[in-house]
Every structure is written in C-alpha cells, then in structure tokens.
Coordinates of C-alpha atoms in Angstrom, one line a residue:
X1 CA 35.6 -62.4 18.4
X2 CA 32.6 -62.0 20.5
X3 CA 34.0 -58.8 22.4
X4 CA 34.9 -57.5 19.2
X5 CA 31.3 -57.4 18.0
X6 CA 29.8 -56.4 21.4
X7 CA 32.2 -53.4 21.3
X8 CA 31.2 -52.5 17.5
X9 CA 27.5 -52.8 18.5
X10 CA 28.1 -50.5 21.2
X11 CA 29.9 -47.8 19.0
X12 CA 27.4 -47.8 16.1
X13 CA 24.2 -47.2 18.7
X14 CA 26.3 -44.5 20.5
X15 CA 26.7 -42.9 17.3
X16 CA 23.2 -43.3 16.0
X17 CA 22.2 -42.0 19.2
X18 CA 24.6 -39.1 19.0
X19 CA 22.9 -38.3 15.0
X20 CA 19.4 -38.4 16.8
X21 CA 19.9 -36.1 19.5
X22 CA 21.9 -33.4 16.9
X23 CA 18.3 -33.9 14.8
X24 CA 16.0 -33.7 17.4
X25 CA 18.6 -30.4 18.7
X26 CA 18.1 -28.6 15.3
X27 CA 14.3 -29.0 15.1
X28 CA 13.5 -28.1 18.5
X29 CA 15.7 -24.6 17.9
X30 CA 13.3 -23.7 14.9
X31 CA 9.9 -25.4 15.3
X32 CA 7.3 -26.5 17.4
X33 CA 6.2 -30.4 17.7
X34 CA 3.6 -28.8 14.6
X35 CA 6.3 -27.6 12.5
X36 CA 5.1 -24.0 13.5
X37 CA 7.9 -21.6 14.2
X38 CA 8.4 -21.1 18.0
X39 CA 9.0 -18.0 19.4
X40 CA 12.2 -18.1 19.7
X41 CA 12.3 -17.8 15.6
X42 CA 10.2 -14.9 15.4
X43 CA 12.7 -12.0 16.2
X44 CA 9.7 -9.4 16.0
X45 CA 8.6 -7.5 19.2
X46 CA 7.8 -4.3 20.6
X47 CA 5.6 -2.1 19.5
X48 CA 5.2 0.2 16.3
X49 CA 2.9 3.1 15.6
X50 CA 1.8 3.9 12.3
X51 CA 0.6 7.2 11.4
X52 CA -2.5 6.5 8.3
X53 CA -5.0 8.8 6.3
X54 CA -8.0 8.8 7.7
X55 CA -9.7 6.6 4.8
X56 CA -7.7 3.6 6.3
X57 CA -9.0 3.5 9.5
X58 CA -11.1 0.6 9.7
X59 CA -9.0 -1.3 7.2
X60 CA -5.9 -1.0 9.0
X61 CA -7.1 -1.4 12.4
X62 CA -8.1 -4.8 11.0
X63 CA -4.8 -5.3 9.8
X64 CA -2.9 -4.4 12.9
X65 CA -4.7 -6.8 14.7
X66 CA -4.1 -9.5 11.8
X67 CA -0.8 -8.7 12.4
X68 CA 0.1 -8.8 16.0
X69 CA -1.5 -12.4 16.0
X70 CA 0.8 -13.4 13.4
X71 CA 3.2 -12.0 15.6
X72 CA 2.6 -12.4 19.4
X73 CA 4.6 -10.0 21.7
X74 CA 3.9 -6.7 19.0
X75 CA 1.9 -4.2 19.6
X76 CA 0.8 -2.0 16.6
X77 CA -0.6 1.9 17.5
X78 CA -2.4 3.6 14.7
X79 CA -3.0 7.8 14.7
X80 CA -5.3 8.3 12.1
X81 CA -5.9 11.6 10.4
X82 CA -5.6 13.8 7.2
X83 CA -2.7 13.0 5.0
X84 CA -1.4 16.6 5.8
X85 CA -2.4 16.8 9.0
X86 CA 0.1 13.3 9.8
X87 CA 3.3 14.5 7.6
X88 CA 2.9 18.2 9.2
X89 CA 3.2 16.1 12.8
X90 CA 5.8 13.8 11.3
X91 CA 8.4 16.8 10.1
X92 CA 7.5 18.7 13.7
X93 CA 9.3 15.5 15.3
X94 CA 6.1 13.6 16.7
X95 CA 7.4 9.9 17.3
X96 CA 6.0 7.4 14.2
X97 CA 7.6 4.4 12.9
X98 CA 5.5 4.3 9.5
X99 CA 3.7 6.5 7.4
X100 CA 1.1 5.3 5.0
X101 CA -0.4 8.7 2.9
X102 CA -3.5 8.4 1.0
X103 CA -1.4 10.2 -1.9
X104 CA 1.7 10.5 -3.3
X105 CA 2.0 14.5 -2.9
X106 CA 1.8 14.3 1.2
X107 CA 4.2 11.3 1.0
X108 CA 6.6 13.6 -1.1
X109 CA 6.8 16.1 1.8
X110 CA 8.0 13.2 4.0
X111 CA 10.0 12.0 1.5
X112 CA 12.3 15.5 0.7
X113 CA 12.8 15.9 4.3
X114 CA 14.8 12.7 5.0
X115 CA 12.3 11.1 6.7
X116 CA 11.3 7.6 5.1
X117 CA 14.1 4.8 5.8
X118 CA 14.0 3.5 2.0
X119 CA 11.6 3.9 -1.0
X120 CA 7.6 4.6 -0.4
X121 CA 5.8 1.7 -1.6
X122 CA 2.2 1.9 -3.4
X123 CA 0.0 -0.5 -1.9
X124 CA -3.6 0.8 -2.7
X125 CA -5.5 2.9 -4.9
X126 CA -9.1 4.8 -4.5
X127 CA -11.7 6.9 -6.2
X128 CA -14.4 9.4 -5.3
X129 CA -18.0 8.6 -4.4
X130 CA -21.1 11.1 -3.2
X131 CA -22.3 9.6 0.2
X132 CA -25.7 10.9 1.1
X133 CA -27.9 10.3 4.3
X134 CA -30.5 7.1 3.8
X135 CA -32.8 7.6 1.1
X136 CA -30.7 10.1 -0.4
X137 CA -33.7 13.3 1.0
X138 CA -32.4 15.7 -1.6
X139 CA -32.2 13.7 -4.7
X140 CA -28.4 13.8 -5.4
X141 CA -28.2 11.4 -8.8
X142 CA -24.7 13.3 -10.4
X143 CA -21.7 15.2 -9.1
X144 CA -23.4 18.5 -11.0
X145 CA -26.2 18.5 -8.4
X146 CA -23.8 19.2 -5.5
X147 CA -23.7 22.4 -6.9
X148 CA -27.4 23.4 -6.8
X149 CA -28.7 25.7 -4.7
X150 CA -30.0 24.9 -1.6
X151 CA -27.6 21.5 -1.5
X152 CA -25.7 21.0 1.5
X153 CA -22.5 20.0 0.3
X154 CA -19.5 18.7 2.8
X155 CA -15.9 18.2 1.2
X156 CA -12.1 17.6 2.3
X157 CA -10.3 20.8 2.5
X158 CA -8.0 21.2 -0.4
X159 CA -4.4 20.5 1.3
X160 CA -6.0 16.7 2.2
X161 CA -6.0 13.8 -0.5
X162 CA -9.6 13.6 -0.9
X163 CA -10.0 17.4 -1.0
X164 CA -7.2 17.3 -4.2
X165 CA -9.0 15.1 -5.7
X166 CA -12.4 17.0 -5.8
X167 CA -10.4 19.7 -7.1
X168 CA -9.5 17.9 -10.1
X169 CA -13.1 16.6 -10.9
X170 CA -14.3 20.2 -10.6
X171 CA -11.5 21.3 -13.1
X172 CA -12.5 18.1 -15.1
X173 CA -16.1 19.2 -15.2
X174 CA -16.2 22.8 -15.4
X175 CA -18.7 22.6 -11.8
X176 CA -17.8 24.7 -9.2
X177 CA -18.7 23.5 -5.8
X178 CA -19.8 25.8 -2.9
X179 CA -19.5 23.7 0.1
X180 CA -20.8 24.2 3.4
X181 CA -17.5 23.3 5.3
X182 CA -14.5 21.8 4.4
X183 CA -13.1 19.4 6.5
X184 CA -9.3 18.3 7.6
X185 CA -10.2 14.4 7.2
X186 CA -12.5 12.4 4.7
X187 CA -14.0 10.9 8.0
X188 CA -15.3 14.2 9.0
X189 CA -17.0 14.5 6.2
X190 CA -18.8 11.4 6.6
X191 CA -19.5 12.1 9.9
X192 CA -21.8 14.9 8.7
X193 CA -23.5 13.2 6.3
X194 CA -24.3 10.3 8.3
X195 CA -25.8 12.8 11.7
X196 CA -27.7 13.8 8.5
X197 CA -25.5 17.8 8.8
X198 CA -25.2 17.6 5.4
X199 CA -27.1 16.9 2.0
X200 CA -23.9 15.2 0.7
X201 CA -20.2 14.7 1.0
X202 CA -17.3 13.7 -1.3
X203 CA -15.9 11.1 0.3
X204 CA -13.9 7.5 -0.9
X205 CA -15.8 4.4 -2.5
X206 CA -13.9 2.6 0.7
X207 CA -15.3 5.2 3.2
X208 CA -19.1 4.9 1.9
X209 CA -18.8 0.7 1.9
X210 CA -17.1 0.8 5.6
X211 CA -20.0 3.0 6.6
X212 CA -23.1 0.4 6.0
X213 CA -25.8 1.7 6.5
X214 CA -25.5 4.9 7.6
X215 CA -25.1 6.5 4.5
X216 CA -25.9 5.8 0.8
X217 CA -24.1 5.8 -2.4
X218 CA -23.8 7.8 -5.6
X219 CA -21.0 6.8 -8.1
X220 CA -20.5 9.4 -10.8
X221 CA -18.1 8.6 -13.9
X222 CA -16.2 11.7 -13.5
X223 CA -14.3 10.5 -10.5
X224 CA -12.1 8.2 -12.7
X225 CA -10.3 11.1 -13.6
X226 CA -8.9 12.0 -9.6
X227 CA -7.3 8.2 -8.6
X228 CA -5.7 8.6 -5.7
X229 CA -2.4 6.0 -5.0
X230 CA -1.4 4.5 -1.6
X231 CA 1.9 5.2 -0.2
X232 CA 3.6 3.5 2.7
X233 CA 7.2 3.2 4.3
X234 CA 9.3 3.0 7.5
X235 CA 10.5 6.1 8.7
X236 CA 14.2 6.9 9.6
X237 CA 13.2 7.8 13.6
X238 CA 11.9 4.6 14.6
X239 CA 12.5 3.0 17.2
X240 CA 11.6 -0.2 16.1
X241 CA 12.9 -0.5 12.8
X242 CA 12.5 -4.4 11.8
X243 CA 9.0 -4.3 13.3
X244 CA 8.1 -1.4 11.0
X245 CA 9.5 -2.9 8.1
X246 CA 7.9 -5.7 8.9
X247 CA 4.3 -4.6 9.0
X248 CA 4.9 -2.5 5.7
X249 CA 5.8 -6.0 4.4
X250 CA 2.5 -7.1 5.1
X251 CA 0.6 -4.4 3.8
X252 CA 2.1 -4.9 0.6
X253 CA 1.9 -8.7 1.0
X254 CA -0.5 -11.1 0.2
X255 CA -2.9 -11.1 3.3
X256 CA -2.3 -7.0 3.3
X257 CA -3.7 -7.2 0.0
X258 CA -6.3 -8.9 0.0
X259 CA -7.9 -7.0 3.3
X260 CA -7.7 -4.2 1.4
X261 CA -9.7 -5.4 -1.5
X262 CA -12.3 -6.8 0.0
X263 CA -12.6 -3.0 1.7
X264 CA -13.2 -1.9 -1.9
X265 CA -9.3 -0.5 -2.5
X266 CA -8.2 -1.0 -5.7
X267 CA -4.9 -2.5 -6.7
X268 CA -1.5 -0.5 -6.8

C-alpha cells in the first residue's frame, strides 16, 4: 500500500511538472517576463521608403521615427516632394514602397497605372492659408490683396496639390493672382516667404503652424472651398511589402491620427 502511494505521488508531480514547463514554453515563445511581445513575435523588418508631398514632411518624419521604435530592426526612408513630382518618379520606375499624395488627382495617376497594391486610403485632410514674413510688412489681411500691385506673391505651380487648390479659390472668387514664381512644392514656397523673397505665399494651415515663428498667418474664408484629401497605400514594387503595409496601418491608426492632428490636419 505504501509503494502504491509513493508511486502515485511520483506520477501526479511528474505530470504537474510536465503542465508547467508546456506553460512556461508557450509564454516564453510570445512574451517577455512584462507581457511585452519579444522580438521574435514582431515579424516586421527591413526597411521601407515612403515617397510623401512635401506638406508632410515634418509630420511624417515624426511618424517614422514613432514607428521604427514601435518596431525595432525597421528602418523607414522618406523622399519628400510635390505630389506630381513623386507619382512622375514612381511611374518612371524609381524604387518606393508607399505613396502618400496630398490629393486624390496625383494618387489617381498612380492608381490607373497598376501601381498601388490595394485601395488608397484617406488619412488626412488640409486647407489653404496666406503665410507672410513676421509682422506681416505689406499688410496682407484677405486673399484679394495678393493681387495688388506691388505684392509679392509666391504659389504652388498648378500641376501640385496646393497649386490646384489656389486655382479653385481664384475661380471661387473671381481674383486673379499674378505671382512672382510658382513653385514645384508648397515648401518652396514657404521657404521664400520665410528668407523674406516674397510678400506672401499660399501655402497649407499645417505648413504655416510647423513653421513657428518664421512666418505669420492669414486665414481667409474662401479657402474652405479647395479641401484637399490625404491619400496613402502600398505600392505593387515593394520590396518589403508587410512592412509597408504595416506603416500605412499606422498612419491610418490611432497614434497616426492623432500626430497628425495635433500638426493641424484635419480628419479624413
């Protein structure tokens, strides 16, 4: 009777054993001691590059840091530049993993050629604003003074987002702007106003906030009626597909989101 017990004792802790180390097996596979998911869980790696209008430079660069420490062992390249300027490069064959447009007419182009893996999403929108050097020197108070005489006037060149979009408050308003240049990306634009080149530029609420101090604002209503949308997506000759899906996830995710309205986007 007493070997019977001693040899039923040492069954059951062999087999309590035997459950603790299959338990101790499975969440070692998936977690840290913190419950955080090891690396070994996170399938993302490589790098990406993401060709992004111009407007979304500061924002994004943000993000891709964001994301690569979400996400050790990424790397995330931007090349930031006109809308047009990027989808030209992209149907030439220059190597990008995602696009993000700052409108939906650019994206189109990308779209008709067989070039997005999947559906663009829209992740942001953004309006117009004057920006104008500190203390705003010429008195620039409405969108009809840009056309005055004498006014230095810098905007985007028609073919860009931000230069479509001035278009259509000019056809909106009956003013007809006379620009001093027109530029191939809204950044170039601030750039002139800013160095003080220019009296005033069209440029994006987003662009004017990122900027600080170096320039000044002037809203006008008339800009609600050019809202440009956000486009992003994967494209078909990636090299790193799952990573570029992954960071247009984000962007259209929660902490995506939010970066981008605290930068002054507005929702999709």
């Amino acid at each position: 009777m007493t070997v019977r017990r001693r040899i039923t004792a040492t069954v059951t802790a062999a087999f309590l054993a035997a459950i603790a180390l299959t338990a101790t097996g499975c969440s070692s596979a998936g977690s840290s001691p913190g419950g955080t998911p090891s690396a070994s869980a996170d399938a993302l790696s490589g790098s990406a590059t993401v060709f992004a209008a111009a407007s979304l430079t500061k924002t994004f660069t943000a993000l891709g840091t964001d994301f690569e420490a979400k996400h050790p062992g990424t790397t995330i390249t931007f090349s930031f530049a006109g809308s047009s300027d990027l989808v030209s490069q992209i149907t030439e064959g220059a190597p990008a993993d995602v696009f993000a447009s700052a409108d939906e007419k650019n994206m189109a182009k990308a779209t008709d050629a067989a070039l997005t893996a999947g559906q663009p999403v829209d992740f942001a929108t953004n309006v117009l604003a004057i920006a104008v050097p500190p203390g705003n020197p010429a008195h620039i108070t409405s969108f009809s003074d840009l056309a005055k005489p004498g006014v230095k006037t810098v905007i985007c060149a028609p073919q860009v987002p931000c230069g479509a979009a001035t278009a259509k408050v000019e056809a909106s308003t009956g003013v007809t702007l006379k620009p001093v240049s027109q530029e191939s990306a809204v950044t170039d634009v601030l750039g002139k106003v800013s160095s003080g080149e220019a009296d005033a530029g069209i440029v994006y609420v987003t662009d004017v906030k990122g900027a600080g101090d170096a320039v000044d604002s002037v809203p006008f209503p008339e800009a609600s009626s050019a809202v440009n949308t956000y486009p992003i997506v994967a494209l078909t000759g990636s090299k790193n597909p799952k990573l570029a899906s992954a960071f247009v996830d984000y962007v259209t995710g929660p902490d995506g989101q939010k970066v981008l309205a605290d930068a002054g986007f507005g929702a999709p």
